[in-house]
Every structure is written in C-alpha cells, then in structure tokens.
Short mmCIF file of C-alpha atoms in Angstrom, two decimals:
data_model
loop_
_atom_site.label_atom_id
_atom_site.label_comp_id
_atom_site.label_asym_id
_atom_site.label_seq_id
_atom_site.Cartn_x
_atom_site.Cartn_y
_atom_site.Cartn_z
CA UNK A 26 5.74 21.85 38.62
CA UNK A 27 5.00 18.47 38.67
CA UNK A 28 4.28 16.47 41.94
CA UNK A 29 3.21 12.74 41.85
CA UNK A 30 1.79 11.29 45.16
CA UNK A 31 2.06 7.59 45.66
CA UNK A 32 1.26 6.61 41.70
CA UNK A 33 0.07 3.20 41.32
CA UNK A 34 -1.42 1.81 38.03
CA UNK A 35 -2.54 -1.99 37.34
CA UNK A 36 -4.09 -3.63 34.04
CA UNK A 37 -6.06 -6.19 35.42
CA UNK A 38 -4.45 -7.83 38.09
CA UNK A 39 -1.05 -6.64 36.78
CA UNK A 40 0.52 -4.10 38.83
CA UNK A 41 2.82 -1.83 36.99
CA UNK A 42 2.87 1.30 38.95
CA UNK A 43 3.48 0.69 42.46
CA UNK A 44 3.12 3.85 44.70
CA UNK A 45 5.53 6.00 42.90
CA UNK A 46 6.51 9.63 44.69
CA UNK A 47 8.31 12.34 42.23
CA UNK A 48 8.57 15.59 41.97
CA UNK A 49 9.80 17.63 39.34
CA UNK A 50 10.91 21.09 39.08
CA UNK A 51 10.58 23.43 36.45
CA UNK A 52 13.71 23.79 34.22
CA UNK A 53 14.46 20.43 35.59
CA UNK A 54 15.68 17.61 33.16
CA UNK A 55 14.39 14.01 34.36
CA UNK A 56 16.06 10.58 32.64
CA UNK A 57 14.39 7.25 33.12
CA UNK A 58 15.98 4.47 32.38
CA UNK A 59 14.81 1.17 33.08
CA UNK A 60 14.95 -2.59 31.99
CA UNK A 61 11.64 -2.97 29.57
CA UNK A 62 8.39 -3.69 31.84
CA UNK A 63 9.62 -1.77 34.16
CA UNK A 64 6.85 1.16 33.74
CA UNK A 65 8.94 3.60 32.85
CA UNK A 66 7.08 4.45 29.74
CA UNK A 67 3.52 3.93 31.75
CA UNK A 68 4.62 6.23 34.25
CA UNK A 69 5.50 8.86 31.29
CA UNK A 70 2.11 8.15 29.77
CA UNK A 71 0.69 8.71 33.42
CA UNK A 72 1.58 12.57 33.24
CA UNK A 73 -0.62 13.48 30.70
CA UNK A 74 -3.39 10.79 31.69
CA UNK A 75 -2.72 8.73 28.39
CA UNK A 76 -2.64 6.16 30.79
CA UNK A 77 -5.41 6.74 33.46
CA UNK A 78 -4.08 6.18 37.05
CA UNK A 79 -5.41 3.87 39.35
CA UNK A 80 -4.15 5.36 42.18
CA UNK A 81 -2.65 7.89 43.61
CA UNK A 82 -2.45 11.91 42.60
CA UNK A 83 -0.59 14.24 40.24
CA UNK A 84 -0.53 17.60 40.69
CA UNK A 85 0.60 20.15 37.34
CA UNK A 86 0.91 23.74 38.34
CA UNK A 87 -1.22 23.70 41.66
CA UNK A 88 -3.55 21.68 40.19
CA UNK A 89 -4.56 18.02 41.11
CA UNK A 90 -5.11 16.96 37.21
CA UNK A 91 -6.20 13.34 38.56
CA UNK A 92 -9.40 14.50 39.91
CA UNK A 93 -12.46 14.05 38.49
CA UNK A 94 -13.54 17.42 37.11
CA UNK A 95 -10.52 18.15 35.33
CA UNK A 96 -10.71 20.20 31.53
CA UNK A 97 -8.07 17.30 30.63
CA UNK A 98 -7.54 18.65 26.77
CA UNK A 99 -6.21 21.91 28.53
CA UNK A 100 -3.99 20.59 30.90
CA UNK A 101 -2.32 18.39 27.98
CA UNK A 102 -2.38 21.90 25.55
CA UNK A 103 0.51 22.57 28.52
CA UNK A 104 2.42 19.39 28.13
CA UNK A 105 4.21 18.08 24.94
CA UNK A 106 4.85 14.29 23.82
CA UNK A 107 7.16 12.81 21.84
CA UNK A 108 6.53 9.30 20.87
CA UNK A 109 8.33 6.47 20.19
CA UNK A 110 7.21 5.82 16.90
CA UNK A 111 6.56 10.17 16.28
CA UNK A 112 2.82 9.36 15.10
CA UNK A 113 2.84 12.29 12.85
CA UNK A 114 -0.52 12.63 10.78
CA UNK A 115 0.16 11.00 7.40
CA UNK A 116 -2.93 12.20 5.69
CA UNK A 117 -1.58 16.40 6.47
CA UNK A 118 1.43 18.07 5.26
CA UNK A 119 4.53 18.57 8.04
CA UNK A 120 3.12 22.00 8.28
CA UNK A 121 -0.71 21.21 8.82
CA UNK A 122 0.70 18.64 11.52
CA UNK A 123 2.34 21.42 13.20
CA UNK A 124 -0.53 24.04 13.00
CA UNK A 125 -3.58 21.93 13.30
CA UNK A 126 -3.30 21.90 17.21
CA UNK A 127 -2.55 25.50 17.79
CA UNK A 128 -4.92 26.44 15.81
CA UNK A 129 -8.10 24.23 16.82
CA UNK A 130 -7.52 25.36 20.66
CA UNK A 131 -7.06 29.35 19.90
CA UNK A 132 -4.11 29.25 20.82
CA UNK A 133 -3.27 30.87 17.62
CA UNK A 134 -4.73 32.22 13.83
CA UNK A 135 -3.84 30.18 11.22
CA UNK A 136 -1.62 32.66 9.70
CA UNK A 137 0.67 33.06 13.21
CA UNK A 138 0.34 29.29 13.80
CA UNK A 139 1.83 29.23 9.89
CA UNK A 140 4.70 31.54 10.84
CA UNK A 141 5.36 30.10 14.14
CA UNK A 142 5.31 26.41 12.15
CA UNK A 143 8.23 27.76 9.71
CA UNK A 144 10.14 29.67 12.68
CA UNK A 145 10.28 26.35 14.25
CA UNK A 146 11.08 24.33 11.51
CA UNK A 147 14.16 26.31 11.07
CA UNK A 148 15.63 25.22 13.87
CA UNK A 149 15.38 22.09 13.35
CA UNK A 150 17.15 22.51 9.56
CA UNK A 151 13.55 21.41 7.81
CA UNK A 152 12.09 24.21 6.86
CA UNK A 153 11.97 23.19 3.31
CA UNK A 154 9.75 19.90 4.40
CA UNK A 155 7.19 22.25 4.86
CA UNK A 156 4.58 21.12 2.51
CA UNK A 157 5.99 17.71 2.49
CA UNK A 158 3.79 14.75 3.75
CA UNK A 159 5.41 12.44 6.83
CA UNK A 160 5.79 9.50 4.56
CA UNK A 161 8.62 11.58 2.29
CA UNK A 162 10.87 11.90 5.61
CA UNK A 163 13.43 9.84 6.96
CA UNK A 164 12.94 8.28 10.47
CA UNK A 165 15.51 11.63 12.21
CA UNK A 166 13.12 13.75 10.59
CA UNK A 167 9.96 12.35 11.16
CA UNK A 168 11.15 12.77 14.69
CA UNK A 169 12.25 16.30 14.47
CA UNK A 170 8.93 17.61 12.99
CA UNK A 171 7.30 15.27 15.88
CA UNK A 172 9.30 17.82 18.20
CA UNK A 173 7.82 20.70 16.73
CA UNK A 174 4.99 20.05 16.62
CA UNK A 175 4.44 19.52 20.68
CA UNK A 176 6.45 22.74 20.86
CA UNK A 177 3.83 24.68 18.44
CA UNK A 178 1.92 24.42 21.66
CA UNK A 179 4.04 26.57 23.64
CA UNK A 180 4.29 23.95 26.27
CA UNK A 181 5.55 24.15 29.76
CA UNK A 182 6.98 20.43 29.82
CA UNK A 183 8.07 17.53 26.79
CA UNK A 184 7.82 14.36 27.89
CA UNK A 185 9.52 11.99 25.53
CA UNK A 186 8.72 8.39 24.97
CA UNK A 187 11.79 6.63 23.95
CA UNK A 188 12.13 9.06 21.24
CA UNK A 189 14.96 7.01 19.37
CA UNK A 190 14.36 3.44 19.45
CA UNK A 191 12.57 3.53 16.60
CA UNK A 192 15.68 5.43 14.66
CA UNK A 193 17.94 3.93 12.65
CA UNK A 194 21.58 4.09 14.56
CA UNK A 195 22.81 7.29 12.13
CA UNK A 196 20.02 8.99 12.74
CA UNK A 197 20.17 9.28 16.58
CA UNK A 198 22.32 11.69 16.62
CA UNK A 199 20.22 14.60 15.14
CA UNK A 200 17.00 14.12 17.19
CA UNK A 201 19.33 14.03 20.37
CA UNK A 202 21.10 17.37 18.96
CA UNK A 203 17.27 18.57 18.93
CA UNK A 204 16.81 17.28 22.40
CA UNK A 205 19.73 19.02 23.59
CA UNK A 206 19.39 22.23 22.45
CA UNK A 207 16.20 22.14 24.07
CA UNK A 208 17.47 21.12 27.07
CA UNK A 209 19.67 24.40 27.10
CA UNK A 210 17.29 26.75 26.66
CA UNK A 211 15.66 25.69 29.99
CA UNK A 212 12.87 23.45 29.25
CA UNK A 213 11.35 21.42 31.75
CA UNK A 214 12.22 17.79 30.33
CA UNK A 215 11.20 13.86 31.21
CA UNK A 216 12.65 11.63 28.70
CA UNK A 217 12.59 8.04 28.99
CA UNK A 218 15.27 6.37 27.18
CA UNK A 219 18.30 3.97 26.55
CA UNK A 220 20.43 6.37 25.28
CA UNK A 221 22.93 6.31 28.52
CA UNK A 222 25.03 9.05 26.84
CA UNK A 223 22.10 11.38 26.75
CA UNK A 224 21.24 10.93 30.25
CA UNK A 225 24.94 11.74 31.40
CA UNK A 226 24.94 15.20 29.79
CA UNK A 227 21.81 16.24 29.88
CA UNK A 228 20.03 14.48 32.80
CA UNK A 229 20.05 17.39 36.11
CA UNK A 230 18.66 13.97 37.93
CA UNK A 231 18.24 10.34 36.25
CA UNK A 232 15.66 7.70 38.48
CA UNK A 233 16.48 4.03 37.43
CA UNK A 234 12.96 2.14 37.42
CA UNK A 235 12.61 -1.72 38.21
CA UNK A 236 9.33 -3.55 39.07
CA UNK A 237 7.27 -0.60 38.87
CA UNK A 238 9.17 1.58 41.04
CA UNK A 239 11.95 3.68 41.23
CA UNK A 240 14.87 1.76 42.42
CA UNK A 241 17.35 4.46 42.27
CA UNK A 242 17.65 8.24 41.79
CA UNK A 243 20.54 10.52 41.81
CA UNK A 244 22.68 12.67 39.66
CA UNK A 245 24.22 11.66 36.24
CA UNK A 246 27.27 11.29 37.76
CA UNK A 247 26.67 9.38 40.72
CA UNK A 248 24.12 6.58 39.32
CA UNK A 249 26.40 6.34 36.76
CA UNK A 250 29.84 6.03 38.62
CA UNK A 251 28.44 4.95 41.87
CA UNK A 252 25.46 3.06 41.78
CA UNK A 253 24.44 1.30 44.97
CA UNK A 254 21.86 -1.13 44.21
CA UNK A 255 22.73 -4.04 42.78
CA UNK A 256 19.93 -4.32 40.21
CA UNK A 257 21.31 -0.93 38.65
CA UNK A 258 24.59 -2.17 38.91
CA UNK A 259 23.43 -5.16 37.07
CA UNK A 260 21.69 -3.13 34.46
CA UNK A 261 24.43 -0.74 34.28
CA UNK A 262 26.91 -3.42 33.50
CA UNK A 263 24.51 -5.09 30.52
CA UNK A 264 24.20 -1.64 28.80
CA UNK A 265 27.08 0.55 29.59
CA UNK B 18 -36.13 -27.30 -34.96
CA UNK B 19 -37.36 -26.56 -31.64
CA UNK B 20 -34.33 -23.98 -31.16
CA UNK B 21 -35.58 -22.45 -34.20
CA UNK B 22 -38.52 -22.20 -33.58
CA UNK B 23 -38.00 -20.69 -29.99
CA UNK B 24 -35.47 -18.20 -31.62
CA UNK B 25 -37.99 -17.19 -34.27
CA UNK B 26 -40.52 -16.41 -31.77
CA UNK B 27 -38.25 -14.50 -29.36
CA UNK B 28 -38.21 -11.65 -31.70
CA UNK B 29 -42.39 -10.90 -31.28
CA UNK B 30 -41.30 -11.61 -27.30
CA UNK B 31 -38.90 -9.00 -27.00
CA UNK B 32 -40.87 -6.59 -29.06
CA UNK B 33 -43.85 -7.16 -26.98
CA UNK B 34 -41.89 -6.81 -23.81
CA UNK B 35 -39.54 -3.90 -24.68
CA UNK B 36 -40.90 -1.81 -27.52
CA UNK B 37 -44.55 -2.27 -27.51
CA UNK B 38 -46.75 0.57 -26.32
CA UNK B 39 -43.21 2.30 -25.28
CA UNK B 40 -42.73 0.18 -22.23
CA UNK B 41 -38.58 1.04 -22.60
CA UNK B 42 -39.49 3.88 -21.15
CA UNK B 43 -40.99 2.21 -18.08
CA UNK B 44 -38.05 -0.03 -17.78
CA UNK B 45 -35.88 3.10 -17.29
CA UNK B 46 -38.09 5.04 -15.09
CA UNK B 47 -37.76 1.91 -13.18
CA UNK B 48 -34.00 2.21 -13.21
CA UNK B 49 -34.27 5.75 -12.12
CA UNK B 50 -36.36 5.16 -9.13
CA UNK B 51 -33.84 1.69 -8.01
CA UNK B 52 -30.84 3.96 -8.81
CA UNK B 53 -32.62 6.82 -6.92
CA UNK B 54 -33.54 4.86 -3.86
CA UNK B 55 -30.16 3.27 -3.48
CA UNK B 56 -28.44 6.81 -3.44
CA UNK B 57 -30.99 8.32 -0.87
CA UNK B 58 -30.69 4.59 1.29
CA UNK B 59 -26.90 4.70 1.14
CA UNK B 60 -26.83 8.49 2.76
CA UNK B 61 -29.21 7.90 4.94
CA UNK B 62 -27.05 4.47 5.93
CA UNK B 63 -24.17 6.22 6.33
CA UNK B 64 -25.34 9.22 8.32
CA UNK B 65 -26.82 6.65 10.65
CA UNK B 66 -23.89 3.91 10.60
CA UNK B 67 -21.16 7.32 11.53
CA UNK B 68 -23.34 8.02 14.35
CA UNK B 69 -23.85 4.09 15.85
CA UNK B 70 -20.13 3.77 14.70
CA UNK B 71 -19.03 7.03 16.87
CA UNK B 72 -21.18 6.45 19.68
CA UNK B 73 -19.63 2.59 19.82
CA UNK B 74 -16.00 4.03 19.53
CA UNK B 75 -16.18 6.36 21.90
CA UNK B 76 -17.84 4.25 24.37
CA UNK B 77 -14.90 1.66 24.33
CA UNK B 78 -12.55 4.13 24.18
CA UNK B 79 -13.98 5.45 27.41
CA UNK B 80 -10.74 5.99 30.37
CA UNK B 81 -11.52 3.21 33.43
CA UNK B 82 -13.77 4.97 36.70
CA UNK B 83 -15.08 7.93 33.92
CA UNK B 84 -17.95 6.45 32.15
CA UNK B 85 -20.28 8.35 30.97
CA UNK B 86 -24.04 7.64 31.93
CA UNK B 87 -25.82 9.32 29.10
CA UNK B 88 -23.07 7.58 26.49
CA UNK B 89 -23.65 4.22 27.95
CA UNK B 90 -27.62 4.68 27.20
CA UNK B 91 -26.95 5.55 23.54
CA UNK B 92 -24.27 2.20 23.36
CA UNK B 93 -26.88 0.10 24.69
CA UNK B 94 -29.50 2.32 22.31
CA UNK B 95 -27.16 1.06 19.27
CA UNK B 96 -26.41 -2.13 20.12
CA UNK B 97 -30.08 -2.52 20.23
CA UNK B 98 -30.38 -1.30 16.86
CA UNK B 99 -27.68 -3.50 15.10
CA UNK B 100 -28.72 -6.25 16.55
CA UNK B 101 -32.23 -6.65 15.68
CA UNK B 102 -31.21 -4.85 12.25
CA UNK B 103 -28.74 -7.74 11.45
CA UNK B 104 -30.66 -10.42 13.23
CA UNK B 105 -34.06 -9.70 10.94
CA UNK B 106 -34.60 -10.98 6.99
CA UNK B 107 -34.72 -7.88 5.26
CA UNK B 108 -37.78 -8.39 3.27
CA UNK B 109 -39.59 -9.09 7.00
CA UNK B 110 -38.46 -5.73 7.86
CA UNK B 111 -39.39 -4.15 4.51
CA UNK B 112 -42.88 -5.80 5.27
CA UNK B 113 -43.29 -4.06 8.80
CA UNK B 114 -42.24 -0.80 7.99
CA UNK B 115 -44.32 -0.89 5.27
CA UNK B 116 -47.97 -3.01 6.86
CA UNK B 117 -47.36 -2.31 10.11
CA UNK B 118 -45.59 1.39 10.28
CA UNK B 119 -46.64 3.12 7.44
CA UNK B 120 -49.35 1.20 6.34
CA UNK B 121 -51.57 4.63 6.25
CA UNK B 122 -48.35 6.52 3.75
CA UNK B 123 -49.00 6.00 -0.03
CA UNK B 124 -45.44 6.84 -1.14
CA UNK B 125 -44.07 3.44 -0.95
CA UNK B 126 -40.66 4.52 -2.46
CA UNK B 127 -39.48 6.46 0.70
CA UNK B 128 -40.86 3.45 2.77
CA UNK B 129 -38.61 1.53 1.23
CA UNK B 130 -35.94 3.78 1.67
CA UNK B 131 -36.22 4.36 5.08
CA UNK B 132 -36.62 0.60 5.01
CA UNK B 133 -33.53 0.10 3.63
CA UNK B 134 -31.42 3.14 4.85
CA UNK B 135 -31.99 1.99 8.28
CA UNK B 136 -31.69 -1.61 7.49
CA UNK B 137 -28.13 -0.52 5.62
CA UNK B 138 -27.30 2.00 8.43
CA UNK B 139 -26.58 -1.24 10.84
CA UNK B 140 -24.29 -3.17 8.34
CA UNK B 141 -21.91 0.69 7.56
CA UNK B 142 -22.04 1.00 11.24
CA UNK B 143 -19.92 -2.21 11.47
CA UNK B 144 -17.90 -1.48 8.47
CA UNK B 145 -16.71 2.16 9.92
CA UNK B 146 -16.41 0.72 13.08
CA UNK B 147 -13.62 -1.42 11.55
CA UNK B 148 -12.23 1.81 9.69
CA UNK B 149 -12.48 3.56 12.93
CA UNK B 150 -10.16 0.49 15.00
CA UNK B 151 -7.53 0.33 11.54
CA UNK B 152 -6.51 3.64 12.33
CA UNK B 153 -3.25 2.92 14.64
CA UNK B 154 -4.17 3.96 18.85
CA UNK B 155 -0.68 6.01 18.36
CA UNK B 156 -2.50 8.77 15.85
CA UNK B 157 -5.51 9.51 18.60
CA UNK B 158 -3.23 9.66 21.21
CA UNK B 159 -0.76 12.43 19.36
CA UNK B 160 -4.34 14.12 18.53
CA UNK B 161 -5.12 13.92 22.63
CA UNK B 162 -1.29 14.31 23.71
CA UNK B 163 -1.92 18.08 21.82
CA UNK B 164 -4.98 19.19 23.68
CA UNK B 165 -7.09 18.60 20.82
CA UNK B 166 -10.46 17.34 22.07
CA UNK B 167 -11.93 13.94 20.62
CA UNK B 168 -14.45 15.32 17.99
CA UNK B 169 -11.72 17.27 16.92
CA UNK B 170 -9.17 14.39 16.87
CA UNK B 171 -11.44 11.83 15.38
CA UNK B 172 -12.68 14.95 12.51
CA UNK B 173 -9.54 15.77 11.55
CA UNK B 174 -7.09 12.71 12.18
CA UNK B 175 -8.86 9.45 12.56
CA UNK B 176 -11.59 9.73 10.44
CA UNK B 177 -9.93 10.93 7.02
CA UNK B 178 -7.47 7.92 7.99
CA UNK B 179 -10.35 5.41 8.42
CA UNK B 180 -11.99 6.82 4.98
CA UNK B 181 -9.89 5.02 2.77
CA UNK B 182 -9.70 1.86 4.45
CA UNK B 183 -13.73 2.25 4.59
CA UNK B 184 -14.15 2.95 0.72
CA UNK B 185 -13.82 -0.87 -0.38
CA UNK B 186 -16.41 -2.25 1.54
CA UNK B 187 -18.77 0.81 1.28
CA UNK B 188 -18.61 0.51 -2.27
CA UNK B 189 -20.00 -3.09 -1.50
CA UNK B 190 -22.27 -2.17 0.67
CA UNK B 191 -23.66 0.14 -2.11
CA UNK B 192 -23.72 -2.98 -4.39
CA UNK B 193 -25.39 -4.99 -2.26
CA UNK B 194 -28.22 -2.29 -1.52
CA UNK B 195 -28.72 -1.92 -5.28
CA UNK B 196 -29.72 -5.49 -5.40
CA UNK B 197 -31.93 -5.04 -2.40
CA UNK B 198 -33.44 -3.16 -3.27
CA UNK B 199 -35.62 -5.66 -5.95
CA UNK B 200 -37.52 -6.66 -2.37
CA UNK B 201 -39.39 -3.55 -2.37
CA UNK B 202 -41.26 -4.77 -5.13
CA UNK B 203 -43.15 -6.66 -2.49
CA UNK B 204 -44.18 -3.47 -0.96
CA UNK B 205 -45.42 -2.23 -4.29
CA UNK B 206 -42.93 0.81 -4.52
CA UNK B 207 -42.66 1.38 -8.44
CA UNK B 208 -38.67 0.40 -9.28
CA UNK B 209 -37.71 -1.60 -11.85
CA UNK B 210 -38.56 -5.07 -10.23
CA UNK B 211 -41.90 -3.87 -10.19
CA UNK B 212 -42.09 -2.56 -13.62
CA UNK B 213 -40.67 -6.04 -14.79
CA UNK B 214 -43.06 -7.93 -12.91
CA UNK B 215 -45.76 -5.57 -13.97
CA UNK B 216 -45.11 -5.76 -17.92
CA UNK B 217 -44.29 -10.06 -17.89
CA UNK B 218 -48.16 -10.13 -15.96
CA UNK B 219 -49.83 -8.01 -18.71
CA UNK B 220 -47.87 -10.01 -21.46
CA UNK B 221 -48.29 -13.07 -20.08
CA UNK B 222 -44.49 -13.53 -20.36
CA UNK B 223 -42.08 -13.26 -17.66
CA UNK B 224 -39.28 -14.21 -19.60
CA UNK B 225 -37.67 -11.36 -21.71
CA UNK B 226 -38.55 -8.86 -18.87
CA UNK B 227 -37.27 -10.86 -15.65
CA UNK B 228 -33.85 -11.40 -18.11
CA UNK B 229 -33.93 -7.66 -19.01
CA UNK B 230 -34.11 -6.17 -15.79
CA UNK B 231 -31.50 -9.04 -14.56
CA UNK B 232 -29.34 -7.95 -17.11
CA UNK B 233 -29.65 -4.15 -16.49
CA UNK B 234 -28.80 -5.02 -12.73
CA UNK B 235 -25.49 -6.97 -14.11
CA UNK B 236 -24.38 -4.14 -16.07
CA UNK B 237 -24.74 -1.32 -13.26
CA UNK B 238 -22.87 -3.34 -10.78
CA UNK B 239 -20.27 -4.23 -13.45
CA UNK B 240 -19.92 -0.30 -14.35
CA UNK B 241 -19.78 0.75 -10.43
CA UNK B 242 -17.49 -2.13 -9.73
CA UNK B 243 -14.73 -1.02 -12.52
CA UNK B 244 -15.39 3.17 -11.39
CA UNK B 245 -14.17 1.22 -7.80
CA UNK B 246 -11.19 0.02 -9.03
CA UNK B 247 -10.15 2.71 -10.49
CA UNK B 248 -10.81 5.09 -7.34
CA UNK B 249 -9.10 2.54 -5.19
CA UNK B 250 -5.78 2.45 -7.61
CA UNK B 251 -5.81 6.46 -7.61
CA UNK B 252 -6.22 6.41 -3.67
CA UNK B 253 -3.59 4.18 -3.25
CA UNK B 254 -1.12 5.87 -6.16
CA UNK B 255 -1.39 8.84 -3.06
CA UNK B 256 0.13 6.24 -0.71
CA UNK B 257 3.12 5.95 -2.71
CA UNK B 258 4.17 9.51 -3.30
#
C-alpha cells in the first residue's frame, strides 16, 4: 500500500531522515516509537508530504506520490491524520469540522456528509457535541472528533501523530479505545506514539527509530521481550 | 480685557464662518465627501492588501524544489509595490498621481482615492499578512492533511481565524486614512480640508474654521474608536463561550 524507498529528509544541514526503506501493507498496523528527535514524527509527516522529502520515493497505491506532477490534495483525500495537538477548526461547529472536507472535494452533498458526520459521531459516544464548537470539549474529545473527522474522508490509511501526548493522563484511555476499535475493523494504521501498551496489543509490527533511522523492527512481542540492540534495550528500560 | 474682548468678537467669527451665507452646509458636504473617500480608499485597500497579503503567504509557504515561476513574479511584483508604497511621503504620492498621472482627469476625489486606496493597500497588506502568520501552522496543515486545496483551506479556515486578530489594527488603519485624507486638499479634491481652507480665505479668518473642521475630525475618530471597542468586546465574548 505504502512503499518508501531510501527516505532521507534534512533541514538545512540537519539530517533527520536518513535513507529509510518501509513498506506497509494494507490492514497492517505500524507503531513507532522512538526517543524524541528521532524523526519518527517527520517520517509520519513524510507520508502525506506535510513534510516534503528530500530524498528518496514513496509510492501510495501504485503511485510514486513524490514525483513532481502529483494532484497532492487527492492523494491526501486517501490518507487521514491525527495530530498531536487535534487542530480542530475553532471558528466551525464539531459537525462543520467533520463535513467541510467531504463536502468541498465531492466526495459527498452536504446533507450525506451531515448524516455520515452524526453516524460517526455515534461511535465515538459524541453525537450530542454536534453543534458544539471545539473550545466546549475536553482534550479526549477534542481528539475523538479529530478522528472523525479524517475518517469522514473515507480514507484508506490514519496516520496518527502522537495522538495522546497532549491528553491529560484520564483521558488516554478513550481516544486509545477509539484507536482500537479502529484497529479491529481492519484499517490500515501508522501511529507514532509512547503509549508502549498500545503498541503491544495493537501493533501487527512496531519499528523503533533512533538517529533518523529505524534501528529495530519486529513484532510486539519480540521488540518488546527480546530486543537486540542495545539502544532499544536502553530505551526500553527508561520507559517500560 | 483683552480676553473679553477676544470672546466678544468670537461670536461675529463663528457666525461668519459657520452660519453666514449657509456655509454649515458646506462644512458637511465636506464631511460627506472625507467620510466617502475613506470608505471607497479602505475597500479598495483591502481588496488590494488580501491580494499582496495572499500572494506573499503563499509564496513562503511554497514546499522546497516546487516553486512556482509565475508566483515568484507576482512576490517580486508586490514586494515592489510595498516597498516604494511605504518608502514614499504620502502627500508626494498624492502629488504624482494627481500632476503627473492624472493630471488630464478633473474628478480629483477619485484621484485621491485611488491615491490613497493604493497608498493604504500596502500598509493592510502587512497587517493581514500578520493575521495570516497568527493563525497556528497546525490549522493549514489539518485543512491540507484533508485534501482540501489551499484557496479552500485559507477561505474557509485560516482566513476567518486571521479576521479577528486583523480587526484591531484595520480599524486603525481606517483611522489613520480618515486623517489622510486632509492631504488631498493639496490636490484640490473638494473634502472638508478644502472647504475649511476655502471659507477661512474668503473670511479672512482661518481660525474658527481650521478649529471646526479639527474638531469634527476629533469627534468621528472618537465615535469610530468607541463602535471598536465595543465590536472587539462582542468578538471576544464569542471566545469565551
């Protein structure tokens, strides 16, 4: 689904990428974790060309979306993001936030993107936030409707930045409930994070990044209980 | 004595400046044309000043190795025009539009608006510029992370965002083009400099009509300034929900 060829990305002379080779499968559930400065969250960003490559190729369904004549809005109208810090729209209600997207692309009228917007919110428990505004939700909920919304898109991947470092600790629990449910009905996942329980259950493959490359992939289970480099060990042991 | 004396003769002063041959009337016509101009200068800044603004953004906001040819001509187009907008006195400007430009047109109240409309349009280009950069990086790239395009993100998202961080300082800049717009006097457009000038020359006395217009000025930026506040407080009330 998604294949990454030798991914390298510097600002300036600072080299934060350094020839990274992935590929991810659909239905597939990637977990980066990392030490901060590591690039994990750059390399995130580099999948939907927030961050623009400086070398190197990525390829999204068949399609090399690092070349030059790329319809760029269209390729990311196929990928979701979660951010760190959700970055809903404070000026629109929760529901506007949700539509706006579908809507302005044709992906949808207003009136399905409406009943898509509440059929979503459901399952997330919010459906009364509807008309809301982002600044009359909690942090877990901000974060939730931040969820939706990329999945309004009908997307064929979520990639989420750190999605609860910015949480207060209680309300962890419900975005990652979110996350997981998600992650059951099959979606194609790449989460970044420092939630080490999350990437035990959910991760189907977790790549430990260091110095702008990935020091270490493997399953849940074996990075975890067997890790063989001693800079994940040495992580491992500060975190776990 | 001589304060009496002064006071006693203000009365015949002000009557010959105000009432006399209905020249109130002229005062206000004067008013109308100043109030008039500033409205049609402030547009016209602020149509201009979104584009400059929009063209600058974008350009900076350009990704590394996909520049755009065409969108680095217009940057360096309104560059150009900020520059030597910002880097000229006003009243020289006023002066060339109106000797040198248009110095065939009559109608030397729309010379003075384009005058100042374009002189304005450079100082709101800066001003929504900074609006523009307020607006937190994370809200364009949730727009862009969607699929929306950037016209789209900036209509929808940034802009409305920027718009009430803009309002303070384009109320200002509406203040300060009020005032400015006494200089066109010099280009002989009919506002209420002009009028004043026009009535303390026939009188012989510049005194109650230079004071009169001065005060008229006072009490339209005073009214503006407290309609400000009070849109700024009711903005802000929004905030708080």
């Amino acid at each position: 689904m998604i294949d990454v060829k030798n991914l390298s990305k510097s600002f300036g002379d600072h080299l934060v990428l350094d020839g990274i080779n992935q590929h991810i499968s659909p239905g597939e559930k990637v977990v980066i974790i990392g030490p901060s400065g590591s690039g994990k969250s750059t390399f995130l960003r580099c999948l939907n060309l927030l961050e623009t490559p400086t070398g190197g190729t990525i390829t999204f369904q068949g399609q090399e979306i690092t070349g030059a004549k790329v319809e760029i809005d269209k390729v990311r109208q196929q990928m979701g993001m979660v951010f760190q810090h959700f970055n809903l729209f404070p000026n629109m209600t929760i529901r506007r936030n949700i539509t706006l997207a579908p809507v302005r692309t044709g992906l949808m009228k207003q009136a399905e993107a409406d009943e898509a917007a509440i059929a979503l919110l459901k399952r997330v428990g919010l459906e009364e936030k509807a008309d809301a505004y982002p600044n009359q939700l909690s942090g877990g909920q901000k974060q939730r409707v931040a969820i939706v919304r990329a999945l309004a898109m009908k997307p064929k991947v979520m990639l989420f930045d750190e999605p609860t470092s910015a949480l207060d600790p209680e309300m962890v629990g419900e975005v990652l409930d979110v996350m997981k449910e998600l992650a059951r009905e099959g979606m194609t996942m790449v989460v970044v994070t420092h939630e080490m329980g999350f990437a035990r259950e959910v991760g189907s493959r977790v790549l430990f990044m260091d110095g702008g490359g990935v020091v270490e992939e493997n399953t849940p289970d074996e990075l975890f209980n067997h890790p063989r480099s001693e800079r994940l060990q040495s992580f491992l042991a500060k975190v776990l | 004595m001589a304060l009496i004396n002064w006071l006693g003769d203000l009365a015949p002063r002000l009557h010959r400046a105000f009432i006399e041959g209905d020249r109130w009337k002229l005062y206000l016509q004067g008013l109308g044309t100043t109030l008039e101009m500033t409205v049609i200068a402030l547009i016209l800044g602020v149509i201009l000043g979104l584009v400059v603004a929009v063209v600058r953004t974008a350009h900076d906001q350009q990704r590394l190795g996909h520049r755009n040819p065409l969108l680095s001509f217009f940057n360096a187009l309104c560059n150009l025009y900020t520059t030597v907008i910002r880097g000229t006195p006003m009243m020289v400007q006023l002066l060339i539009w109106s000797f040198v430009i248009f110095k065939t047109s009559r109608n030397k109240v729309l010379v003075g608006i384009i005058g100042l409309g374009i002189n304005s349009g450079a100082y709101v280009a800066e001003i929504i510029r900074g609006g523009l950069m307020s607006v937190d990086a994370g809200q364009s790239e949730a727009g862009r992370s969607l699929g929306l395009n950037y016209f789209d993100t900036m209509r929808f998202i940034v802009i409305p965002q920027a718009f009430k961080n803009i309002l303070p300082s384009l109320g200002n800049e509406f203040i300060t083009l009020f005032k400015d717009t006494s200089l066109v006097q010099a280009i002989g457009a009919a506002e209420l400099t002009y009028y004043a000038f026009t009535i303390g020359g026939r009188t012989f006395d510049y005194m109650p009509p230079l004071i009169g217009i001065a005060l008229m000025y006072l009490a339209v930026v005073i009214v503006f300034t407290w309609l400000q506040g009070k849109l700024e407080r009711r903005l802000r009330e929004s905030d708080r929900r």
